[in-house]
mmCIF file with all atom_site columns, C-alpha atoms in Angstrom:
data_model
loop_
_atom_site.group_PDB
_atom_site.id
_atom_site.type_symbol
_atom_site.label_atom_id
_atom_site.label_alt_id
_atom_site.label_comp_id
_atom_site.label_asym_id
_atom_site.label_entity_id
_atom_site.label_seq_id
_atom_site.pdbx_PDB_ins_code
_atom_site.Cartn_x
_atom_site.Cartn_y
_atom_site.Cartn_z
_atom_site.occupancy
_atom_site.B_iso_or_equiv
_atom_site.pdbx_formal_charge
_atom_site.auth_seq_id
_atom_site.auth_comp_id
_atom_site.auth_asym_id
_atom_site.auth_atom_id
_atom_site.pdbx_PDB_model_num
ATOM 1   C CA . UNK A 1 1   ? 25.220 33.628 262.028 1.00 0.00 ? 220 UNK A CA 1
ATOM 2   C CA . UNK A 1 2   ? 26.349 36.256 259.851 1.00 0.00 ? 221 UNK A CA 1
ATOM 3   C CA . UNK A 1 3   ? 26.145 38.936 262.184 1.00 0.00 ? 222 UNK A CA 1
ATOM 4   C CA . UNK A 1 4   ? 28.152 36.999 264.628 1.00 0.00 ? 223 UNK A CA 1
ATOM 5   C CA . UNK A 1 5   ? 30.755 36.656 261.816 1.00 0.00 ? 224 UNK A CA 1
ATOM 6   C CA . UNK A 1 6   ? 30.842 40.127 261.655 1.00 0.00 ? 225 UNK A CA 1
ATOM 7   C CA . UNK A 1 7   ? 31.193 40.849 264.832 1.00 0.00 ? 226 UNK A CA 1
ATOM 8   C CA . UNK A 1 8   ? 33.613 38.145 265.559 1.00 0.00 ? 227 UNK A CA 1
ATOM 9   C CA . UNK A 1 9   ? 35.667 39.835 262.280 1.00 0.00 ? 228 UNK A CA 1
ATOM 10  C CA . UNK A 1 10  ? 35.687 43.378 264.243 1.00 0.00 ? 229 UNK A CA 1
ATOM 11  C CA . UNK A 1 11  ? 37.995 41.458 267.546 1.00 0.00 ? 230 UNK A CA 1
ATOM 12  C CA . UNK A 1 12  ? 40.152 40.014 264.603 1.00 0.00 ? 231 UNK A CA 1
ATOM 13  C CA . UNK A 1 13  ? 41.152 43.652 263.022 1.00 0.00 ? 232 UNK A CA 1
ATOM 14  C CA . UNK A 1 14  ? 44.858 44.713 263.883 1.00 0.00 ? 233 UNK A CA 1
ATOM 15  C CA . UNK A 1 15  ? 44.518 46.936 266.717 1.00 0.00 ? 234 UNK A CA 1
ATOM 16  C CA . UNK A 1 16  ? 45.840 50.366 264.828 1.00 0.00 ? 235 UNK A CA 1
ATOM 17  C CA . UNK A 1 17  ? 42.516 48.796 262.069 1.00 0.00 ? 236 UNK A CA 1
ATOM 18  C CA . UNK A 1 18  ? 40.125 48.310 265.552 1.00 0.00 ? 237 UNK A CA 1
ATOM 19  C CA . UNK A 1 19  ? 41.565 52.038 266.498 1.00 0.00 ? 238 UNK A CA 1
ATOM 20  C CA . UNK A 1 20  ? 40.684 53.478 263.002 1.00 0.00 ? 239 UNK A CA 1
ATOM 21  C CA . UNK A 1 21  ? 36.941 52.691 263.543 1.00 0.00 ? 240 UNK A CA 1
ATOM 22  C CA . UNK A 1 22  ? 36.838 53.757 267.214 1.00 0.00 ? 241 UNK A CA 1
ATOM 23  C CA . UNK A 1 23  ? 38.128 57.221 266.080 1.00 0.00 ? 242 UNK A CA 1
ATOM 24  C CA . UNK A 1 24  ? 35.544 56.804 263.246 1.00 0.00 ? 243 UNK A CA 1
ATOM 25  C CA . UNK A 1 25  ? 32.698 56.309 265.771 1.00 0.00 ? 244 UNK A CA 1
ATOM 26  C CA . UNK A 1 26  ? 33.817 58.649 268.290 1.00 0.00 ? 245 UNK A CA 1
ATOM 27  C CA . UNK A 1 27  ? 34.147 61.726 265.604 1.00 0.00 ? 246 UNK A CA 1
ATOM 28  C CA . UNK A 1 28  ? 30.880 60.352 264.873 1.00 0.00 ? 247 UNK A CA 1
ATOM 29  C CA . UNK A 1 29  ? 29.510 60.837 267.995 1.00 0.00 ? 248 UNK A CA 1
ATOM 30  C CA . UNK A 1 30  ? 30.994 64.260 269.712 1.00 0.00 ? 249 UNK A CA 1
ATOM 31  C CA . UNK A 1 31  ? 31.752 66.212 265.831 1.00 0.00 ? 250 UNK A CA 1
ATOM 32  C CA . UNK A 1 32  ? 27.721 65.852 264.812 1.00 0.00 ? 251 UNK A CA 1
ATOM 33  C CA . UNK A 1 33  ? 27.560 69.561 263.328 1.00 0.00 ? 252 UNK A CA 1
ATOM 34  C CA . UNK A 1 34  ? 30.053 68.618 260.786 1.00 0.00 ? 253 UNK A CA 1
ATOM 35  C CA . UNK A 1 35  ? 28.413 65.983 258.907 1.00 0.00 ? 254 UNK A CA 1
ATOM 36  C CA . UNK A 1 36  ? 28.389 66.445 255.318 1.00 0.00 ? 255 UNK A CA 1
ATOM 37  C CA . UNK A 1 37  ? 25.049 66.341 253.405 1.00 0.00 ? 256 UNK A CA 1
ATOM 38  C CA . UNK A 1 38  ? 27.045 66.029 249.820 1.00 0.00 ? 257 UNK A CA 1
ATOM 39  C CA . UNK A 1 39  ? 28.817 63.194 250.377 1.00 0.00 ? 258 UNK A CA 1
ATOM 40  C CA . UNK A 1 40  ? 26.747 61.246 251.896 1.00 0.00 ? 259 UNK A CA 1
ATOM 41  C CA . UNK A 1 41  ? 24.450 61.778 249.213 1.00 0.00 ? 260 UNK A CA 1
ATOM 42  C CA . UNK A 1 42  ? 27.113 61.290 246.572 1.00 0.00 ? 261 UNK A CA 1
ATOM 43  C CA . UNK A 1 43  ? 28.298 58.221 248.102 1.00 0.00 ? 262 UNK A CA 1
ATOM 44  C CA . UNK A 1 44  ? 24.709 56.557 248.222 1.00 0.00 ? 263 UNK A CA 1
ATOM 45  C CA . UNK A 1 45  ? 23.895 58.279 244.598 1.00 0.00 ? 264 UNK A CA 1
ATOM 46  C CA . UNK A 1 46  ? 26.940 56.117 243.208 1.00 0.00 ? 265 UNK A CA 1
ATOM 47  C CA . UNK A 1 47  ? 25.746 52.744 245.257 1.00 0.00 ? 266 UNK A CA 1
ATOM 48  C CA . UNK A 1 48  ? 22.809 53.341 243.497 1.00 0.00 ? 267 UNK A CA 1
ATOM 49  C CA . UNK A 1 49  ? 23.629 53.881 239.691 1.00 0.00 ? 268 UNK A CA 1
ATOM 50  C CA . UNK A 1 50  ? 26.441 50.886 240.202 1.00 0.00 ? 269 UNK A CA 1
ATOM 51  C CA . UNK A 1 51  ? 22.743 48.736 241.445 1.00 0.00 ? 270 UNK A CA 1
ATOM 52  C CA . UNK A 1 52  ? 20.832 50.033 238.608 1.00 0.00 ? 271 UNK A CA 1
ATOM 53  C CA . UNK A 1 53  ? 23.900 49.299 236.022 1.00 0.00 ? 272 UNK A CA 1
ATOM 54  C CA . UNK A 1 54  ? 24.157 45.963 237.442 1.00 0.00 ? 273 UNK A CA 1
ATOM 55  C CA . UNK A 1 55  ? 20.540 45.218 237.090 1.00 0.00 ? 274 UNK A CA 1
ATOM 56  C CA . UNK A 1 56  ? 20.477 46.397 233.494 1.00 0.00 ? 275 UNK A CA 1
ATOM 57  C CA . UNK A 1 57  ? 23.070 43.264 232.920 1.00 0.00 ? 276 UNK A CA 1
ATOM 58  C CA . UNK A 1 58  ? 22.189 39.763 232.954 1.00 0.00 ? 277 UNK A CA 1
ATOM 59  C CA . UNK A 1 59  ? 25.889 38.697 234.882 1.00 0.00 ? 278 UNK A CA 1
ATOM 60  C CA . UNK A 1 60  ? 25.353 41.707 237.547 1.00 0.00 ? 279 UNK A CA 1
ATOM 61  C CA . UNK A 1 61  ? 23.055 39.876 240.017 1.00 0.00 ? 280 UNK A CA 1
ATOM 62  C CA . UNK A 1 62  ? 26.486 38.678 242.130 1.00 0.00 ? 281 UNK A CA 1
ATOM 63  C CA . UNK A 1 63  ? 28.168 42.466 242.129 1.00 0.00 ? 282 UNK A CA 1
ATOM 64  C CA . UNK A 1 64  ? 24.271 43.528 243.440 1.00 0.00 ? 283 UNK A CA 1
ATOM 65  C CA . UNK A 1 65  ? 24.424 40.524 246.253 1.00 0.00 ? 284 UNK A CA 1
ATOM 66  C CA . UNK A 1 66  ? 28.448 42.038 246.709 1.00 0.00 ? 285 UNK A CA 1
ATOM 67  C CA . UNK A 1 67  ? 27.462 45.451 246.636 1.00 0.00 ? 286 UNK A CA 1
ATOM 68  C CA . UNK A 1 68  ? 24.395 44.758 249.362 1.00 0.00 ? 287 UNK A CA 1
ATOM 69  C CA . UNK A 1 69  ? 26.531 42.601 251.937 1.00 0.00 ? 288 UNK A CA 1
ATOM 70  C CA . UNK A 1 70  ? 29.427 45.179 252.050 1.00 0.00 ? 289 UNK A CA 1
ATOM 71  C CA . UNK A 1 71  ? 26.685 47.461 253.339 1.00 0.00 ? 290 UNK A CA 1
ATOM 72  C CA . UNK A 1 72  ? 25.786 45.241 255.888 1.00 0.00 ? 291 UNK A CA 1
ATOM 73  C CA . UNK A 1 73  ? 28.986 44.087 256.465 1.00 0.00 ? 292 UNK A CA 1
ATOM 74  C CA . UNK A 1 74  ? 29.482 47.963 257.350 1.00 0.00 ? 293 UNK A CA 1
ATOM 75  C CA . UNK A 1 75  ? 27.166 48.291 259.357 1.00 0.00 ? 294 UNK A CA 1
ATOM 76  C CA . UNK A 1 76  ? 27.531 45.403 261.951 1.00 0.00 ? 295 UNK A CA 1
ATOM 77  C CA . UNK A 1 77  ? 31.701 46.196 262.205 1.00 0.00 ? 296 UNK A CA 1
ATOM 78  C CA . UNK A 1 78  ? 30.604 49.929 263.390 1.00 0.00 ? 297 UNK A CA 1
ATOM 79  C CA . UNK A 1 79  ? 27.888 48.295 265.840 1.00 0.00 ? 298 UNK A CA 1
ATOM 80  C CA . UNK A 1 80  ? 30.573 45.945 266.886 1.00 0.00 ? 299 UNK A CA 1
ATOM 81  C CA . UNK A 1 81  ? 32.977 48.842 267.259 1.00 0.00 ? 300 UNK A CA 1
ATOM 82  C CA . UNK A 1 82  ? 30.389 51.282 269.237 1.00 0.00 ? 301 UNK A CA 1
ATOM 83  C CA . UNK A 1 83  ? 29.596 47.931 271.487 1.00 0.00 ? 302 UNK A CA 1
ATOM 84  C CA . UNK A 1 84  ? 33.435 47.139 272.360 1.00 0.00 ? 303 UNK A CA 1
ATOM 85  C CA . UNK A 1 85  ? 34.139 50.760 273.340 1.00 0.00 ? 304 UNK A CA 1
ATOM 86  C CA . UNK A 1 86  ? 32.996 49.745 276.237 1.00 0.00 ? 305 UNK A CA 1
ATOM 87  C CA . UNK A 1 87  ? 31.401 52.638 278.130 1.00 0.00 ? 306 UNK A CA 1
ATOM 88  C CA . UNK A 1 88  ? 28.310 52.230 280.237 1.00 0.00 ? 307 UNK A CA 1
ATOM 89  C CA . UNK A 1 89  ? 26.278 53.910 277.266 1.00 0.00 ? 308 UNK A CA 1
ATOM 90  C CA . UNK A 1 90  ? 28.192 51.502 274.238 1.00 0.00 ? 309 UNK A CA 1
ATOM 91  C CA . UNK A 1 91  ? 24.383 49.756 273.683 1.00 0.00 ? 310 UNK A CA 1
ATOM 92  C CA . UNK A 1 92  ? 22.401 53.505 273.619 1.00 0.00 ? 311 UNK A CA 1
ATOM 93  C CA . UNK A 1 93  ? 25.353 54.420 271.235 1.00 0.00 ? 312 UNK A CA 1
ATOM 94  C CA . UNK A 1 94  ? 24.713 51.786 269.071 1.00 0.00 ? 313 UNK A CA 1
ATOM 95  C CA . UNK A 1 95  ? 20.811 51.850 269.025 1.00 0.00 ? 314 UNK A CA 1
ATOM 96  C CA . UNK A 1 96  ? 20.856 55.452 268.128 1.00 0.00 ? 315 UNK A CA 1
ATOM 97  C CA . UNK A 1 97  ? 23.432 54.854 265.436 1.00 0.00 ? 316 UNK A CA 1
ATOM 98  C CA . UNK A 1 98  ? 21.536 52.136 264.283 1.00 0.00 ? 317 UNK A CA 1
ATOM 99  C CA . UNK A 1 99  ? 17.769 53.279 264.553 1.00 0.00 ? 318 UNK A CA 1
ATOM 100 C CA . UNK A 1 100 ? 16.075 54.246 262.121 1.00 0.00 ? 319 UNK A CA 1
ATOM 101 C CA . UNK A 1 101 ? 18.322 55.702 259.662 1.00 0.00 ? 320 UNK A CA 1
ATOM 102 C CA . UNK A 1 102 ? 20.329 52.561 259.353 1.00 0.00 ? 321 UNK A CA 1
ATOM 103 C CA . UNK A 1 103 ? 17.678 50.128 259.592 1.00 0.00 ? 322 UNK A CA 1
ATOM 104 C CA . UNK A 1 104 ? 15.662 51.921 256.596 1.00 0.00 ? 323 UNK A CA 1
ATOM 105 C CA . UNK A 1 105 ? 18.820 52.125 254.408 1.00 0.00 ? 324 UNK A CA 1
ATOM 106 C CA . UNK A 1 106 ? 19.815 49.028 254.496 1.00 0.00 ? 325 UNK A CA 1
ATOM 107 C CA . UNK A 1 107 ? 15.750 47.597 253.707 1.00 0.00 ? 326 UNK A CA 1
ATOM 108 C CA . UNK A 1 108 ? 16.250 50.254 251.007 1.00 0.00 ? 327 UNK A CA 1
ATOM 109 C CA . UNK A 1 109 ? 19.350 48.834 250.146 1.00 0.00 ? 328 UNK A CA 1
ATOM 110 C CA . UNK A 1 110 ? 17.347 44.719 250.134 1.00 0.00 ? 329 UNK A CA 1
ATOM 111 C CA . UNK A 1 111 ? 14.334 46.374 248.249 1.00 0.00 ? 330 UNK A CA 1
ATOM 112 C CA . UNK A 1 112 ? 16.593 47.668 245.300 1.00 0.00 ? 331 UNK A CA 1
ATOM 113 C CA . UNK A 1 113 ? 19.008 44.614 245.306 1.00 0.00 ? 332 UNK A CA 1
ATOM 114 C CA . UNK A 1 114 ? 16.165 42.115 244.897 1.00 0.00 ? 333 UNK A CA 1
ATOM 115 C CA . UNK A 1 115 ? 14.218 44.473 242.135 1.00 0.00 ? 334 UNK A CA 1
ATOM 116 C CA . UNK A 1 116 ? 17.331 44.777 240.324 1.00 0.00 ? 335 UNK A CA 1
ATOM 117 C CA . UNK A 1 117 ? 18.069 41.386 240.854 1.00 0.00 ? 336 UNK A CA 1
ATOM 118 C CA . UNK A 1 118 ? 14.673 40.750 239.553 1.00 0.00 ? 337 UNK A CA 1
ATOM 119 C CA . UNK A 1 119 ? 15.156 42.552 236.576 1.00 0.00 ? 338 UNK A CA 1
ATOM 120 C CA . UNK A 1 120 ? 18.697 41.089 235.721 1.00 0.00 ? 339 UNK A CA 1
ATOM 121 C CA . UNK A 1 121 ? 17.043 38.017 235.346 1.00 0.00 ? 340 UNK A CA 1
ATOM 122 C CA . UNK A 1 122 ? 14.479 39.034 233.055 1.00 0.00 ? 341 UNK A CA 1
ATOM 123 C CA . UNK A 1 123 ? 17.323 39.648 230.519 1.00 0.00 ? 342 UNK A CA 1
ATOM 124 C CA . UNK A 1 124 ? 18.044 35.766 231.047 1.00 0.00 ? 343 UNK A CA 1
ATOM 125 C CA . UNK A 1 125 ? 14.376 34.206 230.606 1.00 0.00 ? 344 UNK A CA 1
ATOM 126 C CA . UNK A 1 126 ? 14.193 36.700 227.022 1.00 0.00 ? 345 UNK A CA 1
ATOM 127 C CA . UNK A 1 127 ? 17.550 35.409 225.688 1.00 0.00 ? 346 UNK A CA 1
ATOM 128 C CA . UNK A 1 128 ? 17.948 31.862 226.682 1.00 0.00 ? 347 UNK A CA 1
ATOM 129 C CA . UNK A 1 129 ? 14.090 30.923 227.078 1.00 0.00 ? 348 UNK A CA 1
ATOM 130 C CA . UNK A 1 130 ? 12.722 33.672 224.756 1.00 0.00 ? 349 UNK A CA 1
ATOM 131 C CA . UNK A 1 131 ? 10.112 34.383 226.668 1.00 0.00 ? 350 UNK A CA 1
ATOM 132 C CA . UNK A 1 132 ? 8.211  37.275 225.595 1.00 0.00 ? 351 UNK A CA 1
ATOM 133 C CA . UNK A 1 133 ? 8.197  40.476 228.127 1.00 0.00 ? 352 UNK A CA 1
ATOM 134 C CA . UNK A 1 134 ? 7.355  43.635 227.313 1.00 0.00 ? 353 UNK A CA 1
ATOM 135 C CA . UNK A 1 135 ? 10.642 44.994 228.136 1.00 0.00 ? 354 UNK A CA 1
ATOM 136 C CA . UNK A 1 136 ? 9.839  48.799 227.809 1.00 0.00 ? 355 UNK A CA 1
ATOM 137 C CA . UNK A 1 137 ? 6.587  48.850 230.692 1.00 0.00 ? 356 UNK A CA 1
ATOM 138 C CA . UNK A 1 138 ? 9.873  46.702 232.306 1.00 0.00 ? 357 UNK A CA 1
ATOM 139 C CA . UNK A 1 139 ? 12.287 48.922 232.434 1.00 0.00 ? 358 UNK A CA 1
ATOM 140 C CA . UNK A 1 140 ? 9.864  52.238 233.145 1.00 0.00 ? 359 UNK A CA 1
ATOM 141 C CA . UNK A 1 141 ? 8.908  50.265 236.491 1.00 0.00 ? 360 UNK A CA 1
ATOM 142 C CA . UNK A 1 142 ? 12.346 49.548 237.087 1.00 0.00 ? 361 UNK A CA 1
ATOM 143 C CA . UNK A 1 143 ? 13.009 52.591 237.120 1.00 0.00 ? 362 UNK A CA 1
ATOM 144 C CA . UNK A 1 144 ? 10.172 54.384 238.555 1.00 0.00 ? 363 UNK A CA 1
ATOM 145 C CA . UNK A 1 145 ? 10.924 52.068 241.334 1.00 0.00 ? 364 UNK A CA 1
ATOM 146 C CA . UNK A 1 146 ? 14.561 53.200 241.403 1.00 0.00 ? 365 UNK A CA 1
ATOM 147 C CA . UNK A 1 147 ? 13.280 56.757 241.615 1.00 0.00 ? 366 UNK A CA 1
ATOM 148 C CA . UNK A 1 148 ? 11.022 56.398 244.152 1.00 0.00 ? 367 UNK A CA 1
ATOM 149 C CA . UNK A 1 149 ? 13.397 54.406 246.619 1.00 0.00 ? 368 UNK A CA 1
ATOM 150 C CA . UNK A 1 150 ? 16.334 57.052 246.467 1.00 0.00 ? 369 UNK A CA 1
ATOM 151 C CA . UNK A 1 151 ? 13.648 60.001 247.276 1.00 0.00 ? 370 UNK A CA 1
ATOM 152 C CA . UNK A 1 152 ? 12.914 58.044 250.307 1.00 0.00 ? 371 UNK A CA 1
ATOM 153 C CA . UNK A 1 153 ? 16.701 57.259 250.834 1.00 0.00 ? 372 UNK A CA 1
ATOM 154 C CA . UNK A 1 154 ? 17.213 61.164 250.303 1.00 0.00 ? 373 UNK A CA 1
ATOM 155 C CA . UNK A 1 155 ? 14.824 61.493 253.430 1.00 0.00 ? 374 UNK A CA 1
ATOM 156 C CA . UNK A 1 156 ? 16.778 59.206 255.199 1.00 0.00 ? 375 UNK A CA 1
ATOM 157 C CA . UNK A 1 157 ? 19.795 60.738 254.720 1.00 0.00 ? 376 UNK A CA 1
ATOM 158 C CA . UNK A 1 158 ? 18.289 64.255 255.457 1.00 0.00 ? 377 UNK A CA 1
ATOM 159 C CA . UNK A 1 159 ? 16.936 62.831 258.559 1.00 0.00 ? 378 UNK A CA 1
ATOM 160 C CA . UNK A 1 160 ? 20.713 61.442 259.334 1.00 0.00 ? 379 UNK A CA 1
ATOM 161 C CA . UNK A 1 161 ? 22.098 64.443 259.241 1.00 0.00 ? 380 UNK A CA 1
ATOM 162 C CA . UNK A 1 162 ? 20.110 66.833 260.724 1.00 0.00 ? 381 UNK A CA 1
ATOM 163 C CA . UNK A 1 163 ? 17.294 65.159 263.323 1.00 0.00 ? 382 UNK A CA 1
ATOM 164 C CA . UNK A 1 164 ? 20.022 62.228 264.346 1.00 0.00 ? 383 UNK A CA 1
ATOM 165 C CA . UNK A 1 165 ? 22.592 64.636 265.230 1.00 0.00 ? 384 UNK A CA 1
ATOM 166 C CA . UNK A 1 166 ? 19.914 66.756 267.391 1.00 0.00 ? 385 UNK A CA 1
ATOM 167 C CA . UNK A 1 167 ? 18.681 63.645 269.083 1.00 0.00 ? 386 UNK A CA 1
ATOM 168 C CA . UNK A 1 168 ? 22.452 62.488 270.031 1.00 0.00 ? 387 UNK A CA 1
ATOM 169 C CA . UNK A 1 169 ? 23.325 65.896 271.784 1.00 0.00 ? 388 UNK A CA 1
ATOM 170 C CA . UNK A 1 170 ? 19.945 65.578 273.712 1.00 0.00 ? 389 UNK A CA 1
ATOM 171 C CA . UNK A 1 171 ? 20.772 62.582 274.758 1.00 0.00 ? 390 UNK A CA 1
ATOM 172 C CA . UNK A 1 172 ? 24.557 62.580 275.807 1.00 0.00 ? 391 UNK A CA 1
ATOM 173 C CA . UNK A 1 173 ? 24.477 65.861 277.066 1.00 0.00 ? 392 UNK A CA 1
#
C-alpha cells in the first residue's frame, strides 16, 4: 500500500517537480562516467552517524523510522519516475536502477534502523525499569555492527558506481 502511495505521490508532483526527476533519471542514465564516488559516500556516511546518534538517544527511535522511510520514499518516486517515462525499456530502466545496489541499501538501511532502534530502547528498560545491561559489551556490538554494515554499504556503493554504470552502457547500447 505504501508503495502505491508513493507512486500515486510521483503523478501528483507539479509538472516542472515531475520534470526535475526525469532530468534526474535521464542524467542518470546517459552521464554514467560522471558519478561521484565522494558524495555518495559522504551522503550515506552522514545517514549513518545521524542513525547511530539517534540510536545512542532514548527519543531517536521516530527520527530513525523518519530517516529510513525518506529512503524508501526515494527510492519508489525515482522507480515511479523511470516507469512513467514511458519508453519501451522504462521497466529494464528501472530493474537495473533498482537491482542490486538499491535493494541491498535499503536492507542495509532496515538492518541498522532496527539495531539502532534496538539499542535506543535499551536506554529506556535501564532508566525507567532499571534493568540491569551491561551497557559497555552493548554499545561495542552496536557498534561493531555499525562498522561492519557501512563496509558492506561501501561495497555497494563501489559496486554503484563503477560495475552499474558498465552494465547500463552494455545494455542500452
Amino acid at each position: 500500500r505504501r508503495v502505491l502511495f508513493r507512486s500515486i505521490f510521483y503523478f501528483k508532483l507539479s509538472i516542472d517537480n515531475q520534470d526535475l526527476i526525469k532530468t534526474y533519471i535521464d542524467a542518470y542514465f546517459s552521464n554514467t562516467e560522471h558519478v561521484s564516488l565522494f558524495k555518495i559516500i559522504l551522503f550515506n556516511l552522514i545517514i549513518f552517524i545521524l542513525i547511530w546518534i539517534f540510536g545512542l538517544s532514548m527519543f531517536g527511535s521516530s527520527f530513525i523510522l523518519f530517516i529510513y522511510f525518506f529512503k524508501t520514499f526515494l527510492l519508489s518516486i525515482s522507480v515511479s519516475a523511470i516507469i512513467s517515462l514511458e519508453e519501451s525499456n522504462a521497466a529494464l530502466k528501472a530493474f537495473l536502477y533498482v537491482f542490486p545496489n538499491q535493494i541491498i541499501s535499503i536492507l542495509i538501511y532496515a538492518i541498522l534502523s532496527i539495531i539502532a532502534i534496538n539499542f535506543s530502547f535499551g536506554f529506556f528498560k535501564i532508566i525507567f525499569k532499571k534493568k540491569e545491561l551491561n551497557f559497555k559489551n552493548l554499545f561495542i556490538g552496536y557498534n561493531k555492527v555499525f562498522l561492519i554494515l557501512f563496509l558492506v554499504l561501501i561495497l555497494n556503493i563501489l559496486y554503484q558506481v563503477y560495475l552499474n554504470p558498465l552494465i547500463i552502457k552494455l545494455v542500452f547500447k
